CSV table of C-alpha atoms in Angstrom, one decimal:
chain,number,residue,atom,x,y,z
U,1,UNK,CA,-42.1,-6.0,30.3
U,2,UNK,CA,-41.5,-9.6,28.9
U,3,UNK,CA,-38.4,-11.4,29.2
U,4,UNK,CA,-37.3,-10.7,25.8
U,5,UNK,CA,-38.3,-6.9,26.4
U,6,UNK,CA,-41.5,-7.3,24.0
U,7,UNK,CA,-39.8,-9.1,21.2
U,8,UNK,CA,-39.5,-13.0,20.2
U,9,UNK,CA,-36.3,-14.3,20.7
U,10,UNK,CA,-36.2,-16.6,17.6
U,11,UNK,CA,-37.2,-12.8,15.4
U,12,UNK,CA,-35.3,-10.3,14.3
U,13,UNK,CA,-35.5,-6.8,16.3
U,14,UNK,CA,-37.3,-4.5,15.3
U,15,UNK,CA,-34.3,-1.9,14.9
U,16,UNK,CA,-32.2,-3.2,11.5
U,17,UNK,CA,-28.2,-2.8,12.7
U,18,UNK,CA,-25.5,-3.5,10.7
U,19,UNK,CA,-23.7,-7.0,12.3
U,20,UNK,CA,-20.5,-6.9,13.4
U,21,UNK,CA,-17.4,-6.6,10.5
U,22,UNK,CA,-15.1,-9.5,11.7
U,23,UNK,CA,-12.6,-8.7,8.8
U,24,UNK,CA,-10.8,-6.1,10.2
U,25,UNK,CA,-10.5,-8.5,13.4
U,26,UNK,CA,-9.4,-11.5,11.2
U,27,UNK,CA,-6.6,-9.6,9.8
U,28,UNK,CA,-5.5,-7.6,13.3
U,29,UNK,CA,-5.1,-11.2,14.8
U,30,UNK,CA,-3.0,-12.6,12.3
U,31,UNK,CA,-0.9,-9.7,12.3
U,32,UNK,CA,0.0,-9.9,16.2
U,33,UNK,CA,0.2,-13.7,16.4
U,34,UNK,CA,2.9,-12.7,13.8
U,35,UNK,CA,4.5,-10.2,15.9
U,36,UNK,CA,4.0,-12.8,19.1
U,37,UNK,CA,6.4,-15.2,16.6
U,38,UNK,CA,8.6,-12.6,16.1
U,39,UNK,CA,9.2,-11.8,20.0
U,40,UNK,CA,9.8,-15.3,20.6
U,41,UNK,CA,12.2,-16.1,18.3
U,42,UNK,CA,14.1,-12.5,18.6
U,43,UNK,CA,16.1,-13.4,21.4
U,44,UNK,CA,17.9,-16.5,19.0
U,45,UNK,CA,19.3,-13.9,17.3
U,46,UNK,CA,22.8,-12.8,18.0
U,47,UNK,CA,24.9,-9.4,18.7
U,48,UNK,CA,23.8,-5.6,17.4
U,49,UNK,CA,21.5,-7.0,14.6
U,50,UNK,CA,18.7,-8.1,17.0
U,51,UNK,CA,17.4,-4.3,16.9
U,52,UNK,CA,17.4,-4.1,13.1
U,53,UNK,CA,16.3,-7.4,12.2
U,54,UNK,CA,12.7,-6.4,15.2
U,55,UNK,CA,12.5,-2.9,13.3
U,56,UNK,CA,12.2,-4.1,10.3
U,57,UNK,CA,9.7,-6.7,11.3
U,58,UNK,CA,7.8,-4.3,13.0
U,59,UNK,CA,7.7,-1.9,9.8
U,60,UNK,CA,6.6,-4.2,7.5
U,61,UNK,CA,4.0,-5.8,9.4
U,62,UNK,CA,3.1,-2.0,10.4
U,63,UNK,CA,3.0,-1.5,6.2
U,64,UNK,CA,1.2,-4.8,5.3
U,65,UNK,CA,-1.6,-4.7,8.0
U,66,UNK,CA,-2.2,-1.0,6.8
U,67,UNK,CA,-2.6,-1.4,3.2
U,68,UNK,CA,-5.2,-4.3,3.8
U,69,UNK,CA,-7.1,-3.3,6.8
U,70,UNK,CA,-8.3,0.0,4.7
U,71,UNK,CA,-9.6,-1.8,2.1
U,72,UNK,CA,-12.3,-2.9,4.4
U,73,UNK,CA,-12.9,0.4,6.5
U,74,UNK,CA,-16.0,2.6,6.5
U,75,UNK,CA,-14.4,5.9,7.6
U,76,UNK,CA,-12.7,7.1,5.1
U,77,UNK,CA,-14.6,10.1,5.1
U,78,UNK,CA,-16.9,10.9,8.6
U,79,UNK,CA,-19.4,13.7,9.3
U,80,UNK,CA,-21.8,14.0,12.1
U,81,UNK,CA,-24.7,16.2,13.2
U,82,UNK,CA,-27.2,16.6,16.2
U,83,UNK,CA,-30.6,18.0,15.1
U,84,UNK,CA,-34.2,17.5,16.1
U,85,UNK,CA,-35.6,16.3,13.7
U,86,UNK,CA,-38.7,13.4,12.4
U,87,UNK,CA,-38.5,9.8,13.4
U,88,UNK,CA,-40.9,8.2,10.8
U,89,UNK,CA,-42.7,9.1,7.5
U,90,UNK,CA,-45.8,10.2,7.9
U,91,UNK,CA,-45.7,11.3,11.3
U,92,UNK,CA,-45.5,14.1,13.3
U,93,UNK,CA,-42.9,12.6,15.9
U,94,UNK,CA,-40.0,14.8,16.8
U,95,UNK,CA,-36.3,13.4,18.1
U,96,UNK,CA,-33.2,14.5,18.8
U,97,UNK,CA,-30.4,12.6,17.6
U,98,UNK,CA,-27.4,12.4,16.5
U,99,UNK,CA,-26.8,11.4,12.6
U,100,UNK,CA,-23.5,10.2,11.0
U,101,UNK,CA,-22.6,9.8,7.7
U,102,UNK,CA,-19.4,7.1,7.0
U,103,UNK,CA,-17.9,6.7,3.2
U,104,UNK,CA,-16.1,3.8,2.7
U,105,UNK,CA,-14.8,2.6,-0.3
U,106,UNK,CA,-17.4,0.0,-0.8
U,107,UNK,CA,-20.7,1.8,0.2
U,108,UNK,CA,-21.7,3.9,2.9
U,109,UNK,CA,-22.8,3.9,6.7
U,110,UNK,CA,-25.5,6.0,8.0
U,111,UNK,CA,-25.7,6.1,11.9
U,112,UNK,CA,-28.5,7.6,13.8
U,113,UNK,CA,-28.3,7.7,17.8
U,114,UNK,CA,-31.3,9.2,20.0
U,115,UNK,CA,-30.0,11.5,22.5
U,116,UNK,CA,-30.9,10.3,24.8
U,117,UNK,CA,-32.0,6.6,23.4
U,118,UNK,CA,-35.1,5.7,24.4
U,119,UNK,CA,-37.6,8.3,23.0
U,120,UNK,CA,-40.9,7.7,21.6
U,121,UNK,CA,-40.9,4.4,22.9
U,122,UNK,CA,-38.3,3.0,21.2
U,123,UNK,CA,-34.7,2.1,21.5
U,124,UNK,CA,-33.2,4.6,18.4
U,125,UNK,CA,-29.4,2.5,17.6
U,126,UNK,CA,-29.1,2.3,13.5
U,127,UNK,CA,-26.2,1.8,11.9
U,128,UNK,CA,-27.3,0.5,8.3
U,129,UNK,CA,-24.8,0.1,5.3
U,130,UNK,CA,-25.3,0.7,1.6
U,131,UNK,CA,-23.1,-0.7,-1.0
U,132,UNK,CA,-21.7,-0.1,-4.2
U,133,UNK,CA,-19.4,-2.6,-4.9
U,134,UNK,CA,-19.6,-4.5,-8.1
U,135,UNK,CA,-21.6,-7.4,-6.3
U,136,UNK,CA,-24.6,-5.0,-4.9
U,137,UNK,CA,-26.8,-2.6,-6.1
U,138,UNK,CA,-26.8,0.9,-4.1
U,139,UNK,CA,-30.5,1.6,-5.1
U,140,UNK,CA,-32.0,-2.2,-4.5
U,141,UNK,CA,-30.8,-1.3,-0.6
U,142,UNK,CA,-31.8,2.0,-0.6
U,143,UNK,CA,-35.6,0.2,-1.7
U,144,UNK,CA,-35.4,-2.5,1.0
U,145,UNK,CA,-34.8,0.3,3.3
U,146,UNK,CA,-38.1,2.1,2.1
U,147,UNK,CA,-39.6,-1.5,2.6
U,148,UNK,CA,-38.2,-1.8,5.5
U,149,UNK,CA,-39.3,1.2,7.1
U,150,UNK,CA,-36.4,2.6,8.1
U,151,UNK,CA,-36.5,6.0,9.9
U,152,UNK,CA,-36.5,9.1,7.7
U,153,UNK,CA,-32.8,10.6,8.8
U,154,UNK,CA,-31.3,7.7,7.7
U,155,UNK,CA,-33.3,7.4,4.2
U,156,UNK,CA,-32.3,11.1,3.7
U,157,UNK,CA,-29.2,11.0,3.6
U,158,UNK,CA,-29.0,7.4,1.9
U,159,UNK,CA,-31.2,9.2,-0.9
U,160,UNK,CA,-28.4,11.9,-1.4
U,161,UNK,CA,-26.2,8.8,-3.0
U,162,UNK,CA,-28.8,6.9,-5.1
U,163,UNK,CA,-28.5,7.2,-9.3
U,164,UNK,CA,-31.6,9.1,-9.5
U,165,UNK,CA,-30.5,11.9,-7.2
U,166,UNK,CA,-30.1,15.2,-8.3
U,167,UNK,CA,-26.6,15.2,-6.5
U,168,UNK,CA,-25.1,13.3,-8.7
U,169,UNK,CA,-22.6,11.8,-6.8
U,170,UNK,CA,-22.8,8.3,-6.8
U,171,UNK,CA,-21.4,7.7,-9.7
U,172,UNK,CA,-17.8,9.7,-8.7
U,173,UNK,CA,-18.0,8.0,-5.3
U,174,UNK,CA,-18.5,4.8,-6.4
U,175,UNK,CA,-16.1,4.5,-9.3
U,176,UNK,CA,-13.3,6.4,-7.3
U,177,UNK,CA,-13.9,3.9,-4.3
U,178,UNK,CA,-13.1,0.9,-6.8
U,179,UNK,CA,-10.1,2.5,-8.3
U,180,UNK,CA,-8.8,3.7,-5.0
U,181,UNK,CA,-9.5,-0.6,-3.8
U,182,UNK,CA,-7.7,-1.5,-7.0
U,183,UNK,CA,-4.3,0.4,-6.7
U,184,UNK,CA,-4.5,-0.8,-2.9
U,185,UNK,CA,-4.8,-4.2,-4.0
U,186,UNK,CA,-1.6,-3.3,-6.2
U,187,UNK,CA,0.2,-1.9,-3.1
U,188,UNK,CA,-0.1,-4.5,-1.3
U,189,UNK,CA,1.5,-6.7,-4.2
U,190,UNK,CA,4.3,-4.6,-4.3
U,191,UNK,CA,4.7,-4.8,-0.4
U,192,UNK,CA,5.1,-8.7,-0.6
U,193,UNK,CA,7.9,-8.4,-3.4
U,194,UNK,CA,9.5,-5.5,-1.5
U,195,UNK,CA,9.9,-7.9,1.5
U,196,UNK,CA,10.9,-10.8,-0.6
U,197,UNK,CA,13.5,-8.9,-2.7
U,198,UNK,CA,14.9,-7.8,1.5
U,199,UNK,CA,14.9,-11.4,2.6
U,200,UNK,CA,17.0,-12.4,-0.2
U,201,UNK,CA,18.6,-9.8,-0.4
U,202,UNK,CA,18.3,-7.8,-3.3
U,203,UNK,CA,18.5,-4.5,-1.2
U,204,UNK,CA,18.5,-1.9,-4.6
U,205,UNK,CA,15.3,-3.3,-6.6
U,206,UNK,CA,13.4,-4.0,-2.9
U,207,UNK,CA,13.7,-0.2,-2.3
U,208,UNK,CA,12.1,0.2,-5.7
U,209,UNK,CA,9.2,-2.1,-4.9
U,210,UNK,CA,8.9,0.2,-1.7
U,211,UNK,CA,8.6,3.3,-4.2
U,212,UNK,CA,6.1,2.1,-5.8
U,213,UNK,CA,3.7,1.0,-3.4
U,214,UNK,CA,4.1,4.6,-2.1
U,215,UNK,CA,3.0,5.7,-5.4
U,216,UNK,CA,0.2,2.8,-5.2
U,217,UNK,CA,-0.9,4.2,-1.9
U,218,UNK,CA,-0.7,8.0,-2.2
U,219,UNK,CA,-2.6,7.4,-6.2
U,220,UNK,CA,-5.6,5.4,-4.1
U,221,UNK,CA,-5.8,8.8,-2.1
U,222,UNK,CA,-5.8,11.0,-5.4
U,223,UNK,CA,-9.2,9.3,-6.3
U,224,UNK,CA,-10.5,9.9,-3.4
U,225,UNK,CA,-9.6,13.4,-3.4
U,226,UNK,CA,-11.0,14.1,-6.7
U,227,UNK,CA,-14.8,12.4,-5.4
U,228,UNK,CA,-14.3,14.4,-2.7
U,229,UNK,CA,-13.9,17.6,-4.6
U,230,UNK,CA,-17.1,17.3,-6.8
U,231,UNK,CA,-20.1,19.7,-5.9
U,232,UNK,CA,-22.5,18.1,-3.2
U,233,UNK,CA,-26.3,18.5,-2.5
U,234,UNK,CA,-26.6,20.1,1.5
U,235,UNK,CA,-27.6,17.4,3.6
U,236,UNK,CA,-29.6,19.5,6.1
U,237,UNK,CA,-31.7,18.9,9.2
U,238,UNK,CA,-33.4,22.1,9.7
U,239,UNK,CA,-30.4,24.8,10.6
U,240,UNK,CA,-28.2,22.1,10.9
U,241,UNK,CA,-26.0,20.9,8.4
U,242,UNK,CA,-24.0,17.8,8.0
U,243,UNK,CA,-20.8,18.1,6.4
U,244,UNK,CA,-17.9,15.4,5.9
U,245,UNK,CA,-14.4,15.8,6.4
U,246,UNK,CA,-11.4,13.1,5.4
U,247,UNK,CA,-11.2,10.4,8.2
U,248,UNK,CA,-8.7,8.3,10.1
U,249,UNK,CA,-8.3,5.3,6.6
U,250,UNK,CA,-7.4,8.1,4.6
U,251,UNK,CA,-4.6,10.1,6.9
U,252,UNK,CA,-3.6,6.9,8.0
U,253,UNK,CA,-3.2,5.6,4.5
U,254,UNK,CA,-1.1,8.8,3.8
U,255,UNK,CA,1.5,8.6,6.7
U,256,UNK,CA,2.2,5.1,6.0
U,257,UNK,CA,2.3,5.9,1.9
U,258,UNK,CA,5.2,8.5,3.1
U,259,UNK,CA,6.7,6.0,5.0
U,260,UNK,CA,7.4,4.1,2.3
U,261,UNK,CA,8.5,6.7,0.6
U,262,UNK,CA,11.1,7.9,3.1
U,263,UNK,CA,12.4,4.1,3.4
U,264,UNK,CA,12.4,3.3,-0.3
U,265,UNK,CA,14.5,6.7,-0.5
U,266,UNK,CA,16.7,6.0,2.1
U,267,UNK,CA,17.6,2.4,0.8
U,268,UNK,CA,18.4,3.9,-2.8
U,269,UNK,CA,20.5,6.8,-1.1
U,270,UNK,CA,22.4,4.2,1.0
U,271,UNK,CA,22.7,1.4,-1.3
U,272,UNK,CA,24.6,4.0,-3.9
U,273,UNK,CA,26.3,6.3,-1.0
U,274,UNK,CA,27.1,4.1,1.8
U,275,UNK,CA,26.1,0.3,1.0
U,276,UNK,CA,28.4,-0.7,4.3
U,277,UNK,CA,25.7,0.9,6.7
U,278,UNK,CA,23.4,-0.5,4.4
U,279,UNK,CA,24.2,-3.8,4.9
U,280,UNK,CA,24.9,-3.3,8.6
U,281,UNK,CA,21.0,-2.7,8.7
U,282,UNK,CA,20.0,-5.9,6.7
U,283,UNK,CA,22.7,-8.0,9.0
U,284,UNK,CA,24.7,-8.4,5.8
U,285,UNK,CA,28.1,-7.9,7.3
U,286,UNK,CA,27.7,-11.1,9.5
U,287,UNK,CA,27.1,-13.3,6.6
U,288,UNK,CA,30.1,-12.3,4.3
U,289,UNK,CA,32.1,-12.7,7.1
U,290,UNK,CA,31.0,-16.0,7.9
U,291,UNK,CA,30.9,-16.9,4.2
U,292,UNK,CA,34.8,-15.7,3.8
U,293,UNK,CA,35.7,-18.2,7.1
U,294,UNK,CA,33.9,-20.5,5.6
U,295,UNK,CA,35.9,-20.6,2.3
U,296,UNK,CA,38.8,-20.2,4.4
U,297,UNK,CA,38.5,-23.3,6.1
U,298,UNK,CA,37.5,-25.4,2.9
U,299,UNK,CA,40.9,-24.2,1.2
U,300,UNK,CA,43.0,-25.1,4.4
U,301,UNK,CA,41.3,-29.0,4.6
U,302,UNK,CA,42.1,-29.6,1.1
U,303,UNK,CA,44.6,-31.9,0.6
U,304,UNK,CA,48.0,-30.5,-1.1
U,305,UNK,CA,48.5,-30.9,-4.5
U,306,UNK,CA,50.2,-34.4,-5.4
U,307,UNK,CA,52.1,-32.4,-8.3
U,308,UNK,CA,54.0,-30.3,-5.8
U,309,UNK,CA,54.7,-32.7,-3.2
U,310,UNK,CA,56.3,-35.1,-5.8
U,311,UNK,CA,58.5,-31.8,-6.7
U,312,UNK,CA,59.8,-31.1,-3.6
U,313,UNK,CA,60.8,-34.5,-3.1
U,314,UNK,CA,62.7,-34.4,-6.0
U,315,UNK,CA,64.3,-30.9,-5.5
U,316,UNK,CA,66.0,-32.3,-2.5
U,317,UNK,CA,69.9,-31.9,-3.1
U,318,UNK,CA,72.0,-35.3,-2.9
U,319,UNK,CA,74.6,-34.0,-0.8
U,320,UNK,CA,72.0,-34.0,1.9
U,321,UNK,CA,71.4,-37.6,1.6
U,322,UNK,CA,72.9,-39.6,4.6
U,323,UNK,CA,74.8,-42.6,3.6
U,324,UNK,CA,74.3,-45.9,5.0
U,325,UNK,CA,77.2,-48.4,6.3
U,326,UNK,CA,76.9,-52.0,6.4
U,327,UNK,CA,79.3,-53.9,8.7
U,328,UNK,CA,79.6,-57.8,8.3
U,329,UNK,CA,79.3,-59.9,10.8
């Protein structure tokens, strides 16, 4: 064994793995250096609307990092299998591993782990990605896989996907992923005008812009569910089948779409029922009362009319006047 374990460093391995996403890490930093700033700055903030003024930071951040984090995830649908089956074409090989298929929105990941990992003199890790997004062409990967020599699990399954397939699903999968991508796009615009109609406030139309990016979010999920629902080829591995079931983007995508649902109600309900509590929960109260002191004082510093002083000068009786003697000397 060489120092490099039989491989050049300044080569590529011999295994083809997917590299590291750094998106999803780009957007989780921003999101708590955001939080971090609102920690610091939370004890500035006076009396009882501390709490509401954190919890509704915490929500929409919660909202925002949602809606864009799952336009980049690979699990909205998951299915794995352990099977023994053959390790390249063209031989005789057997391994046992286990195989996963990931649907994303963009293209697929098929993952194939040897248990255990080193069998047949090799080091079995794969996790290779096919896309379908406008920019790339599902079948040119699914070639440069075959070129590649990839092993035969994971070109089995990626075959199940390609436009000459018998299955015929690529085209539902791939046009429901964009559709689902573009009304999350739209959700997240709605999000931004939901928290800038809050912050100035306009309270009524902000819980409208919440309602919609409910509908936004749970209409993303309705494609999905449609793609889902076509008829699939079996993907089998001798009498073991793999099957997918919906993953943690898509529930996740539905609690939060309720959320907004519930809080754009409950804004609406409030605003036209009780808009005191309302306001109490926006910190509203505090600024009309500083605003009413604030006029308060401005009408008590202005000088007195010159009209009515003049008057009341003159309305003095004459009776009242004291008279002045002067004595000679």
């Amino acid at each position: 064994m060489t120092l490099w374990d039989g491989s050049f460093p300044f080569y590529p391995n011999t295994n083809a793995c997917f590299p590291f996403d750094t998106t999803q890490t780009v957007i989780i930093s921003v999101v708590f250096s955001a939080l971090a700033t609102f920690i610091i700055i939370l004890p500035g903030i006076r009396g009882r609307g501390r709490f509401f003024w954190f919890l509704r930071g915490i929500t929409g951040l919660f909202i925002g990092a949602v809606v864009l984090m799952t336009q980049f995830t690979r699990d909205w649908e998951n299915g794995w299998v352990t099977a023994n089956t053959t390790y390249k074409s063209f031989s005789h090989a057997m391994v046992n591993a286990d195989i996963g298929l990931h649907i994303g929105l963009a293209g697929v990941n098929i993952t194939l782990m040897g248990n255990p990992v080193n069998q047949v003199n090799e080091t079995i890790s794969y996790n290779e990605h096919f896309a379908w997004s406008f920019d790339a062409d599902y079948d040119h990967s699914y070639s440069e896989g075959l070129e590649k020599g990839l092993p035969s699990p994971i070109l089995y399954v990626a075959e199940k996907f390609t436009m000459q397939s018998p299955c015929g699903v690529h085209n539902q999968y791939r046009l429901s992923g964009h559709y689902a991508s573009l009304t999350l796009w739209m959700a997240f615009c709605t999000w931004l005008l939901s928290i800038l109609l809050f912050s100035m406030p306009i309270l009524l139309y902000g819980g409208y812009m919440l309602l919609l990016t409910a509908a936004l979010m749970l209409f993303s999920l309705l494609f999905l569910f449609t793609a889902r629902n076509t008829p699939k080829c079996p993907i089998q591995f001798g009498p073991a089948s793999l099957k997918t079931v919906y993953g943690r983007s898509f529930w996740l995508t539905l609690a939060t779409g309720l959320l907004c649902l519930l809080l754009g109600l409950g804004v609406i309900v409030l605003n036209s029922l009780q808009p005191e509590k309302l306001k109490l929960v926006f910190n509203l109260d505090d600024r009309e009362g500083k605003g009413e002191a604030a006029e308060g004082w401005e009408k008590s510093s202005l000088p007195a009319d010159a009209s009515t002083s003049e008057q009341d000068m003159l309305m003095v009786p004459m009776s009242e006047l004291c008279e002045v003697t002067t004595t000679k000397l």
